[in-house]
Coordinates of C-alpha atoms and ligand atoms in Angstrom, one line a residue:
M164 CA 0.0 0.0 0.0
K165 CA 1.3 3.4 -1.0
N166 CA 0.8 6.4 1.3
N167 CA 2.2 8.5 -1.5
G168 CA 3.8 10.6 1.2
T169 CA 5.3 13.2 -1.0
A170 CA 2.7 13.2 -3.8
P171 CA 2.3 14.8 -6.2
I172 CA 6.1 14.3 -7.0
R173 CA 6.6 11.5 -9.4
F174 CA 9.9 10.1 -10.7
F175 CA 11.0 9.4 -14.2
N176 CA 12.6 6.1 -13.3
G177 CA 9.6 5.0 -11.3
N178 CA 11.5 4.6 -8.0
H179 CA 9.5 6.5 -5.5
I180 CA 11.6 8.2 -2.8
P181 CA 10.5 10.8 -0.3
V182 CA 11.6 14.4 -0.9
E183 CA 12.1 16.9 1.8
L184 CA 9.7 19.7 1.2
H185 CA 11.7 22.2 3.3
K186 CA 15.2 23.5 3.4
V187 CA 17.7 23.3 6.2
R188 CA 18.6 26.6 7.7
I189 CA 19.9 25.9 11.2
V190 CA 21.9 22.8 11.8
Q191 CA 23.2 20.8 14.7
K192 CA 26.5 18.9 14.4
L193 CA 26.2 15.2 15.0
H194 CA 28.8 12.8 16.3
L195 CA 29.3 9.3 14.9
K196 CA 31.6 7.7 17.4
P197 CA 33.8 4.7 16.9
I198 CA 32.2 1.4 17.8
D199 CA 34.3 0.9 21.0
E200 CA 32.9 4.1 22.4
R201 CA 29.3 3.1 21.4
L202 CA 29.8 -0.2 23.1
A203 CA 31.0 1.5 26.3
A204 CA 28.1 4.0 26.2
I205 CA 25.4 1.3 26.0
D206 CA 27.1 -0.7 28.8
E207 CA 27.2 2.4 30.9
G208 CA 23.5 3.1 30.0
G209 CA 22.4 -0.3 31.4
Y210 CA 21.4 -1.5 27.9
N211 CA 18.5 0.8 28.1
T212 CA 18.5 3.4 25.3
F213 CA 16.6 5.9 27.5
L214 CA 19.8 6.1 29.6
L215 CA 22.1 7.0 26.8
N216 CA 23.6 10.5 26.5
T217 CA 23.1 12.3 23.2
K218 CA 26.8 13.1 23.0
D219 CA 27.2 9.4 22.1
I220 CA 24.3 9.2 19.6
F221 CA 24.4 9.7 15.9
L222 CA 20.7 9.6 14.8
D223 CA 18.4 9.9 17.7
M224 CA 15.3 8.0 16.8
L225 CA 14.1 7.4 20.3
T226 CA 10.9 9.3 19.9
D227 CA 9.0 12.0 18.1
S228 CA 8.2 13.6 21.5
G229 CA 9.5 17.1 21.6
T230 CA 12.0 16.3 18.8
N231 CA 10.1 17.3 15.6
A232 CA 11.8 20.2 13.8
M233 CA 10.3 23.6 14.4
S234 CA 9.4 25.8 11.5
D235 CA 10.8 29.3 10.9
N236 CA 7.3 30.6 11.7
Q237 CA 7.2 28.7 15.0
V238 CA 10.6 30.0 16.1
S239 CA 9.9 33.6 15.1
S240 CA 6.5 33.5 16.9
M241 CA 8.4 32.9 20.2
L242 CA 9.8 36.4 20.0
H243 CA 6.4 38.1 20.5
A244 CA 5.4 36.0 23.5
D245 CA 3.5 37.9 26.1
D246 CA 4.8 37.2 29.6
A247 CA 2.0 37.2 32.1
Y248 CA 0.8 34.9 34.8
S249 CA -2.8 35.4 33.7
G250 CA -4.5 36.7 30.6
S251 CA -1.4 36.4 28.4
Q252 CA -2.0 37.2 24.7
S253 CA 0.0 34.2 23.8
Y254 CA -2.6 32.0 25.5
Y255 CA -5.4 33.6 23.6
R256 CA -3.6 33.0 20.3
M257 CA -3.3 29.4 21.2
E258 CA -6.9 29.2 22.2
A259 CA -7.9 30.7 18.9
A260 CA -5.8 28.1 17.1
L261 CA -7.4 25.2 18.9
K262 CA -10.9 26.6 18.3
E263 CA -10.1 26.8 14.6
V264 CA -8.1 23.6 14.1
F265 CA -10.0 21.3 16.5
G266 CA -13.3 23.2 16.4
M267 CA -13.4 23.1 20.2
E268 CA -14.8 25.8 22.4
Y269 CA -13.4 25.1 25.9
I270 CA -9.6 24.7 26.3
L271 CA -7.5 23.7 29.3
P272 CA -3.7 23.9 28.9
V273 CA -1.5 21.3 30.6
H274 CA 2.3 20.9 30.7
Q275 CA 2.3 17.7 28.6
G276 CA 0.1 14.8 27.5
R277 CA 0.3 12.7 30.6
A278 CA -0.7 15.7 32.7
A279 CA -4.0 15.6 30.7
E280 CA -4.3 11.9 31.5
N281 CA -3.7 12.6 35.2
V282 CA -6.6 15.1 35.5
I283 CA -9.0 13.2 33.1
S284 CA -8.4 10.0 35.0
K285 CA -8.8 11.7 38.4
V286 CA -12.1 13.2 37.4
F287 CA -13.7 10.5 35.3
I288 CA -12.5 7.2 36.7
K289 CA -13.9 5.5 39.8
E290 CA -12.5 2.4 41.5
G291 CA -13.6 -0.6 39.5
D292 CA -14.4 1.3 36.3
I293 CA -13.4 -0.1 33.0
I294 CA -12.0 2.0 30.0
P295 CA -12.4 0.3 26.7
M296 CA -10.0 1.5 24.0
N297 CA -8.3 0.6 20.8
Y298 CA -4.9 0.2 22.5
H299 CA -3.3 1.5 25.6
F300 CA -0.4 4.0 25.8
T301 CA 2.1 3.5 28.7
T302 CA 1.4 6.7 30.6
T303 CA -2.3 6.5 29.9
K304 CA -2.6 3.1 31.4
A305 CA -0.5 4.0 34.4
H306 CA -2.7 7.0 35.2
M307 CA -5.9 5.0 34.7
E308 CA -4.8 2.2 37.0
I309 CA -3.6 4.5 39.7
N310 CA -7.1 5.8 39.8
G311 CA -8.6 2.3 40.1
G312 CA -9.6 1.9 36.5
K313 CA -9.1 -1.2 34.3
V314 CA -7.9 -0.8 30.7
L315 CA -9.6 -3.1 28.2
E316 CA -8.1 -3.2 24.7
I317 CA -10.6 -4.2 22.2
Y318 CA -8.8 -4.3 18.9
R319 CA -9.3 -6.6 16.0
D320 CA -6.8 -9.6 15.7
E321 CA -5.4 -7.8 12.7
A322 CA -4.1 -5.0 14.9
I323 CA -1.3 -7.0 16.4
K324 CA -0.4 -8.9 13.3
I325 CA 3.1 -7.8 12.2
K326 CA 2.5 -8.3 8.5
S327 CA -0.8 -6.9 7.3
N328 CA -2.3 -4.8 4.6
H329 CA -5.2 -3.7 6.7
P330 CA -5.4 0.1 6.3
F331 CA -6.8 0.8 9.8
K332 CA -5.2 -1.5 12.3
G333 CA -6.0 1.1 15.0
N334 CA -9.8 0.5 14.7
I335 CA -11.8 -0.6 17.8
D336 CA -13.6 -3.9 17.3
I337 CA -17.2 -2.7 17.3
D338 CA -18.7 -6.1 18.2
K339 CA -16.4 -6.5 21.1
L340 CA -17.1 -3.0 22.3
N341 CA -20.8 -3.8 22.4
D342 CA -20.1 -7.0 24.3
V343 CA -17.9 -5.3 26.8
I344 CA -20.6 -2.6 27.5
S345 CA -23.3 -5.1 27.9
G346 CA -21.1 -7.4 29.9
Y347 CA -19.9 -4.9 32.5
G348 CA -22.9 -2.5 32.2
A349 CA -22.6 1.0 30.9
D350 CA -22.4 2.4 34.4
K351 CA -19.1 0.7 34.9
V352 CA -17.6 2.3 31.8
A353 CA -15.8 5.5 32.6
F354 CA -15.5 6.4 28.9
I355 CA -14.4 5.0 25.6
R356 CA -10.9 6.0 24.5
L357 CA -9.6 6.1 21.0
E358 CA -6.0 6.9 20.3
A359 CA -5.1 8.4 17.0
S360 CA -2.2 6.7 15.1
T361 CA -2.1 4.1 17.9
N362 CA 1.4 4.4 19.2
L363 CA 2.3 1.0 20.7
I364 CA 1.1 -1.1 17.8
G365 CA 3.1 0.7 15.2
G366 CA 1.5 4.2 14.7
Q367 CA -1.5 2.6 13.2
P368 CA -4.6 4.8 12.4
F369 CA -8.3 4.3 12.9
S370 CA -10.8 5.1 10.2
M371 CA -13.5 7.8 10.4
A372 CA -16.0 5.0 9.8
N373 CA -14.8 3.4 13.0
L374 CA -15.0 6.6 15.0
R375 CA -18.5 7.2 13.7
D376 CA -19.5 3.7 14.8
V377 CA -18.0 4.3 18.3
R378 CA -19.9 7.6 18.5
K379 CA -23.2 5.8 17.8
I380 CA -22.6 3.2 20.5
A381 CA -21.5 5.9 23.0
D382 CA -24.7 7.8 22.3
R383 CA -26.8 4.7 22.8
H384 CA -25.4 4.3 26.2
G385 CA -24.8 7.9 27.2
L386 CA -21.0 7.4 27.3
M387 CA -18.2 9.8 26.6
V388 CA -15.8 9.4 23.7
V389 CA -12.3 10.5 24.6
L390 CA -9.8 11.1 21.8
D391 CA -6.1 10.9 22.5
A392 CA -5.1 13.3 19.7
S393 CA -1.3 13.2 20.3
L394 CA -0.8 11.9 16.7
I395 CA -4.0 13.3 15.2
G396 CA -2.4 15.0 12.2
E397 CA -0.9 11.7 10.9
N398 CA -4.2 9.8 11.5
A399 CA -6.0 12.4 9.5
W400 CA -3.4 12.0 6.7
F401 CA -4.0 8.3 6.6
I402 CA -7.8 8.8 6.5
K403 CA -7.2 11.0 3.5
Q404 CA -4.9 8.4 1.9
R405 CA -6.8 5.2 2.8
E406 CA -10.5 6.0 3.2
E407 CA -12.2 6.4 -0.2
E408 CA -14.7 8.9 1.1
F409 CA -12.0 11.4 2.1
K410 CA -9.6 11.3 -0.7
N411 CA -10.5 14.8 -1.8
T412 CA -11.2 16.2 1.6
H413 CA -8.9 18.8 3.1
I414 CA -7.0 17.6 6.2
K415 CA -8.5 20.6 8.0
D416 CA -12.0 19.2 7.6
I417 CA -10.9 15.7 8.5
L418 CA -9.5 17.0 11.8
L419 CA -12.6 18.9 12.5
E420 CA -14.8 15.9 12.0
M421 CA -12.6 13.7 14.2
C422 CA -12.9 16.2 17.0
D423 CA -16.6 16.8 16.4
L424 CA -17.2 13.1 16.9
S425 CA -15.4 13.2 20.3
D426 CA -16.6 14.6 23.6
L427 CA -13.2 15.3 24.9
V428 CA -9.9 15.7 23.0
Y429 CA -6.5 15.7 24.7
F430 CA -3.1 15.8 23.3
S431 CA 0.6 16.0 23.9
S432 CA 1.9 19.1 22.1
R433 CA 5.3 17.5 22.1
K434 CA 4.0 15.3 19.3
V435 CA 1.4 17.5 17.6
T436 CA 3.5 20.6 17.4
S437 CA 7.0 19.8 18.7
T438 CA 6.9 22.2 21.6
R439 CA 6.5 21.0 25.2
G440 CA 2.9 21.2 26.4
G441 CA -0.5 19.8 25.9
G442 CA -4.2 20.5 26.1
I443 CA -7.6 19.2 26.9
C444 CA -10.5 20.5 24.7
T445 CA -14.2 20.0 24.7
N446 CA -17.4 21.5 23.5
N447 CA -19.2 20.4 26.5
K448 CA -19.3 22.9 29.3
D449 CA -20.1 20.3 32.0
I450 CA -17.0 18.3 31.1
Y451 CA -15.0 21.5 31.1
M452 CA -16.2 22.6 34.5
K453 CA -15.5 19.2 36.0
L454 CA -11.9 19.3 34.9
R455 CA -11.2 23.0 35.3
D456 CA -10.4 23.3 39.0
L457 CA -7.7 20.7 38.8
I458 CA -5.6 22.7 36.3
P459 CA -4.4 25.4 38.7
L460 CA -3.8 22.6 41.3
Y461 CA -1.5 20.4 39.2
E462 CA -0.5 22.5 36.1
G463 CA -0.6 26.2 36.6
F464 CA -3.1 29.0 36.0
L465 CA -5.6 28.5 33.2
T466 CA -3.8 30.7 30.8
Y467 CA -0.5 28.8 30.9
G468 CA -1.0 25.3 32.4
G469 CA 2.7 24.7 33.1
M470 CA 3.9 25.9 29.7
S471 CA 6.1 28.9 29.0
V472 CA 4.5 31.6 26.9
R473 CA 7.2 31.0 24.2
E474 CA 6.1 27.4 24.0
I475 CA 2.5 28.5 23.8
E476 CA 3.2 30.8 20.9
A477 CA 5.0 28.0 19.0
M478 CA 2.2 25.6 19.8
A479 CA -0.4 27.9 18.2
V480 CA 1.6 28.2 15.0
G481 CA 2.3 24.4 15.0
L482 CA -1.4 23.7 15.3
Y483 CA -2.2 25.6 12.1
E484 CA 0.7 23.7 10.4
T485 CA -0.9 20.4 11.4
T486 CA -3.5 21.1 8.7
D487 CA -0.8 21.4 6.0
D488 CA -0.5 18.2 3.9
T489 CA 3.1 18.8 2.9
I490 CA 4.1 19.1 6.6
I491 CA 2.2 16.2 8.2
S492 CA 3.0 13.8 5.3
Q493 CA 6.7 14.1 5.8
S494 CA 7.2 11.7 8.6
P495 CA 4.8 9.0 7.1
A496 CA 6.7 9.4 3.7
F497 CA 10.1 8.6 5.3
I498 CA 8.6 5.8 7.4
E499 CA 7.0 4.3 4.3
Y500 CA 10.3 4.4 2.5
A501 CA 12.2 2.8 5.3
V502 CA 9.6 0.0 5.8
G503 CA 9.6 -0.7 2.0
E504 CA 13.3 -0.9 1.9
L505 CA 13.5 -3.3 4.8
E506 CA 10.7 -5.5 3.5
K507 CA 12.5 -5.8 0.2
E508 CA 15.4 -7.5 2.2
G509 CA 13.0 -9.8 4.0
I510 CA 13.6 -8.0 7.3
P511 CA 10.4 -8.2 9.5
V512 CA 8.7 -4.9 10.0
V513 CA 5.2 -3.8 10.9
T514 CA 3.1 -3.2 7.8
P515 CA 1.4 -1.2 6.6
A516 CA 3.8 1.6 7.4
G517 CA 2.2 3.9 10.0
A518 CA 3.0 7.1 11.8
L519 CA 5.7 8.0 14.2
G520 CA 8.3 5.4 13.2
C521 CA 9.5 2.3 11.4
H522 CA 8.8 -0.6 13.7
V523 CA 11.1 -3.6 13.4
D524 CA 9.6 -6.9 14.6
A525 CA 12.2 -8.1 17.1
M526 CA 10.8 -11.6 17.6
G527 CA 11.0 -12.1 13.8
F528 CA 14.5 -10.5 13.7
L529 CA 15.9 -12.5 16.7
P530 CA 13.8 -15.7 16.8
H531 CA 16.5 -17.3 19.0
V532 CA 16.0 -14.8 21.8
R533 CA 13.2 -15.8 24.2
Q534 CA 10.6 -13.2 25.0
E535 CA 11.7 -13.4 28.7
E536 CA 15.1 -12.1 27.6
Y537 CA 13.6 -9.1 25.9
P538 CA 14.3 -9.3 22.1
A539 CA 13.2 -5.8 21.4
G540 CA 15.5 -4.4 24.1
A541 CA 18.4 -6.5 22.8
L542 CA 17.8 -5.4 19.3
A543 CA 17.7 -1.7 20.3
S544 CA 21.1 -2.2 22.1
A545 CA 22.6 -4.1 19.2
L546 CA 21.5 -1.5 16.6
F547 CA 23.0 1.3 18.7
I548 CA 26.3 -0.6 19.0
V549 CA 26.6 -1.1 15.2
S550 CA 25.2 2.3 14.1
G551 CA 25.1 4.9 16.8
C552 CA 21.4 5.1 16.0
R553 CA 19.1 5.1 19.0
G554 CA 15.6 3.5 18.8
M555 CA 13.2 2.6 21.6
E556 CA 12.1 -0.8 22.9
R557 CA 8.4 -1.2 22.7
G558 CA 7.8 -4.7 24.0
T559 CA 7.9 -6.6 27.3
I560 CA 10.3 -4.2 29.0
S561 CA 7.7 -1.5 28.3
S562 CA 5.1 -3.7 30.0
E563 CA 5.0 -4.8 33.6
R564 CA 5.0 -7.8 35.9
D565 CA 1.9 -9.6 37.2
E566 CA 1.0 -10.0 40.9
T567 CA 3.3 -13.1 41.0
G568 CA 6.3 -11.2 39.7
K569 CA 6.2 -12.8 36.3
D570 CA 6.7 -10.6 33.2
I571 CA 3.5 -9.9 31.3
L572 CA 4.8 -10.8 27.8
A573 CA 3.8 -8.0 25.4
D574 CA 1.7 -8.7 22.3
M575 CA 4.5 -7.6 20.1
E576 CA 8.2 -7.0 20.6
L577 CA 9.0 -3.9 18.5
L578 CA 12.1 -1.8 18.0
R579 CA 10.7 1.6 17.2
L580 CA 12.8 3.9 15.1
A581 CA 11.0 7.2 15.3
F582 CA 11.1 9.6 12.4
P583 CA 10.5 12.9 14.1
R584 CA 9.0 15.3 11.6
R585 CA 11.5 17.0 9.2
V586 CA 14.6 16.1 11.2
F587 CA 16.5 13.4 9.3
T588 CA 17.5 13.4 5.6
L589 CA 17.2 10.6 3.1
S590 CA 20.9 9.8 3.2
Q591 CA 20.8 9.5 7.0
T592 CA 17.8 7.2 6.5
M593 CA 19.8 5.1 4.0
F594 CA 22.8 4.9 6.5
L595 CA 20.4 3.5 9.1
L596 CA 18.9 1.0 6.7
D597 CA 22.4 -0.2 5.7
R598 CA 23.3 -0.9 9.3
I599 CA 20.0 -2.7 10.0
K600 CA 20.7 -4.9 7.0
W601 CA 24.2 -5.7 8.3
L602 CA 22.8 -6.5 11.7
Y603 CA 20.2 -8.8 10.1
A604 CA 22.9 -10.7 8.3
N605 CA 24.7 -11.0 11.6
R606 CA 21.6 -11.5 13.8
D607 CA 22.8 -14.8 15.3
L608 CA 25.4 -12.9 17.2
V609 CA 22.8 -10.9 19.2
G610 CA 21.7 -12.4 22.5
G611 CA 19.2 -11.5 25.2
L612 CA 19.1 -9.1 28.2
K613 CA 18.2 -9.4 31.9
F614 CA 17.2 -6.8 34.5
V615 CA 19.7 -5.8 37.1
E616 CA 17.8 -2.8 38.4
E617 CA 14.1 -2.6 38.0
P618 CA 11.7 0.2 39.1
P619 CA 8.2 -0.9 40.1
V620 CA 6.3 1.4 37.7
L621 CA 7.2 2.4 34.1
R622 CA 10.4 0.4 34.4
F623 CA 11.4 1.0 30.8
F624 CA 12.4 4.6 31.6
M625 CA 15.0 4.0 34.3
G626 CA 15.5 0.3 34.5
R627 CA 19.1 -1.1 34.0
L628 CA 19.8 -4.4 32.2
A629 CA 22.8 -6.5 31.3
P630 CA 23.5 -8.9 28.4
V631 CA 23.0 -12.6 29.3
S632 CA 26.4 -13.4 27.7
D633 CA 29.3 -11.4 26.2
W634 CA 27.3 -11.1 22.9
P635 CA 27.8 -7.3 22.6
V636 CA 31.6 -7.7 22.6
K637 CA 31.3 -10.5 19.9
L638 CA 29.1 -8.3 17.8
A639 CA 31.5 -5.4 18.0
E640 CA 34.4 -7.8 17.0
K641 CA 32.5 -8.9 13.9
F642 CA 31.7 -5.3 13.0
R643 CA 35.4 -4.4 13.2
A644 CA 36.3 -7.5 11.1
D645 CA 33.8 -6.4 8.4
F646 CA 34.2 -2.6 8.5
G647 CA 37.8 -2.1 9.8
D648 CA 38.3 1.4 11.3
S649 CA 35.2 2.8 9.6
L650 CA 32.6 4.3 11.7
Ligands
PLP235 C1 3.3 10.8 24.1 C2 1.9 10.3 24.3 C3 1.3 10.6 25.5 C4 1.9 11.3 26.6 O1 2.3 12.6 26.3 P1 3.6 13.3 27.0 O2 3.6 14.7 26.4 O3 4.8 12.5 26.6 O4 3.3 13.3 28.4 C5 0.0 10.2 25.6 N1 -0.6 9.5 24.6 C6 0.0 9.2 23.4 C7 -0.7 8.5 22.4 C8 1.3 9.6 23.2 O5 1.9 9.3 22.1

């Protein structure tokens, strides 16, 4: 399936490559260090890529959170920020942007996405409630559980199939949603949550048809639909590409319809607009009033919500840019290219290509590493050693242990290589792909990991691991044998 990321550009020789529709005006020097230093860095970082230091990293593909490139208009907007504790003009410009882009009347600013999850969970989740959703996100689930809620993921089987050509793997299974509501009773359902470009299953979108169906069910039972809009721009882009009805619809109108079908929309501005921050929006005054009083308590006054006024200015501009096809298609175009190139070599990757990043299937890549020894974490470490490129483990390490202390094995073991918007060039992408191909040819050398230090919640952030054997050393030896002194 083609996203046609950078359409309408076509190539004479038929080989479709993504084209950067921007020029580079401010640059940051990168360091590609020798393999011995990379090996030492990952060892020091406890084989957890979160604990690496960017001085040791070449391409930082950990996340798209707060790492998208800002536009010239965003940076320049920061200069006219209005410093004020309350009533700042910067805030009103952001409010106007949210009203226009999301079509929402009531806005609550927060310092980042998880802060929205904190207040929403506190207000709307009671002990014993369930929250049906297409798929969880790490911080979402943690906040819901702390407040006594239970997350129910009701996706179609297709969602967690690595290889698929289903255009909307992020859809909620409507039959299962009906079953869950009648099984538990609507009064036990805190709300229904849909996540745009479902993060943990490979940035996979839901369709507008699915959202409309969810809306109908919610109306039937008097339930609230909550949209996690952290990756809404890309989801809208996929709706335009993959849902016949919308092929000639402007992204702006797709965004408006997505929000209109939701009662509450929250987002991490680190993803949507590449500035720190976030927001909660609704057209329902009751919902707004229930949440409002918690904002000054946890975030800050209602006209800044923990953000700096400069960030608020850049966020307002970034929101308008989310409606521009040539901007939001950039990351999907590069991901589609990377996924296509890896597939050609028979390297297992999540298909169809989604938003956010290229997701390598670590269980397919390293079938000899048992899931209890964290294949996705091992693959992330191995790729860093051989390339200096940093990805993120999205598998069992990002999950938790059950009451008996056993790992809850994740549905998928993914190495996520994020493509923050407009950050990396095509040649950098080709370097990454070259190193992945080398690693695949030498995959037998990669072994597993074990925890040596494990925090009780969200262990993937700070946890430290060690290799189960001296495989990292052997891998580096083979690299030197093949590449000599080359970086
Ligand atoms: C990143 C993210 C969050 C949390 O946002 P932060 O700004 O990192 O706190 C919530 N939901 C989804 C889907 C995300 O991708």
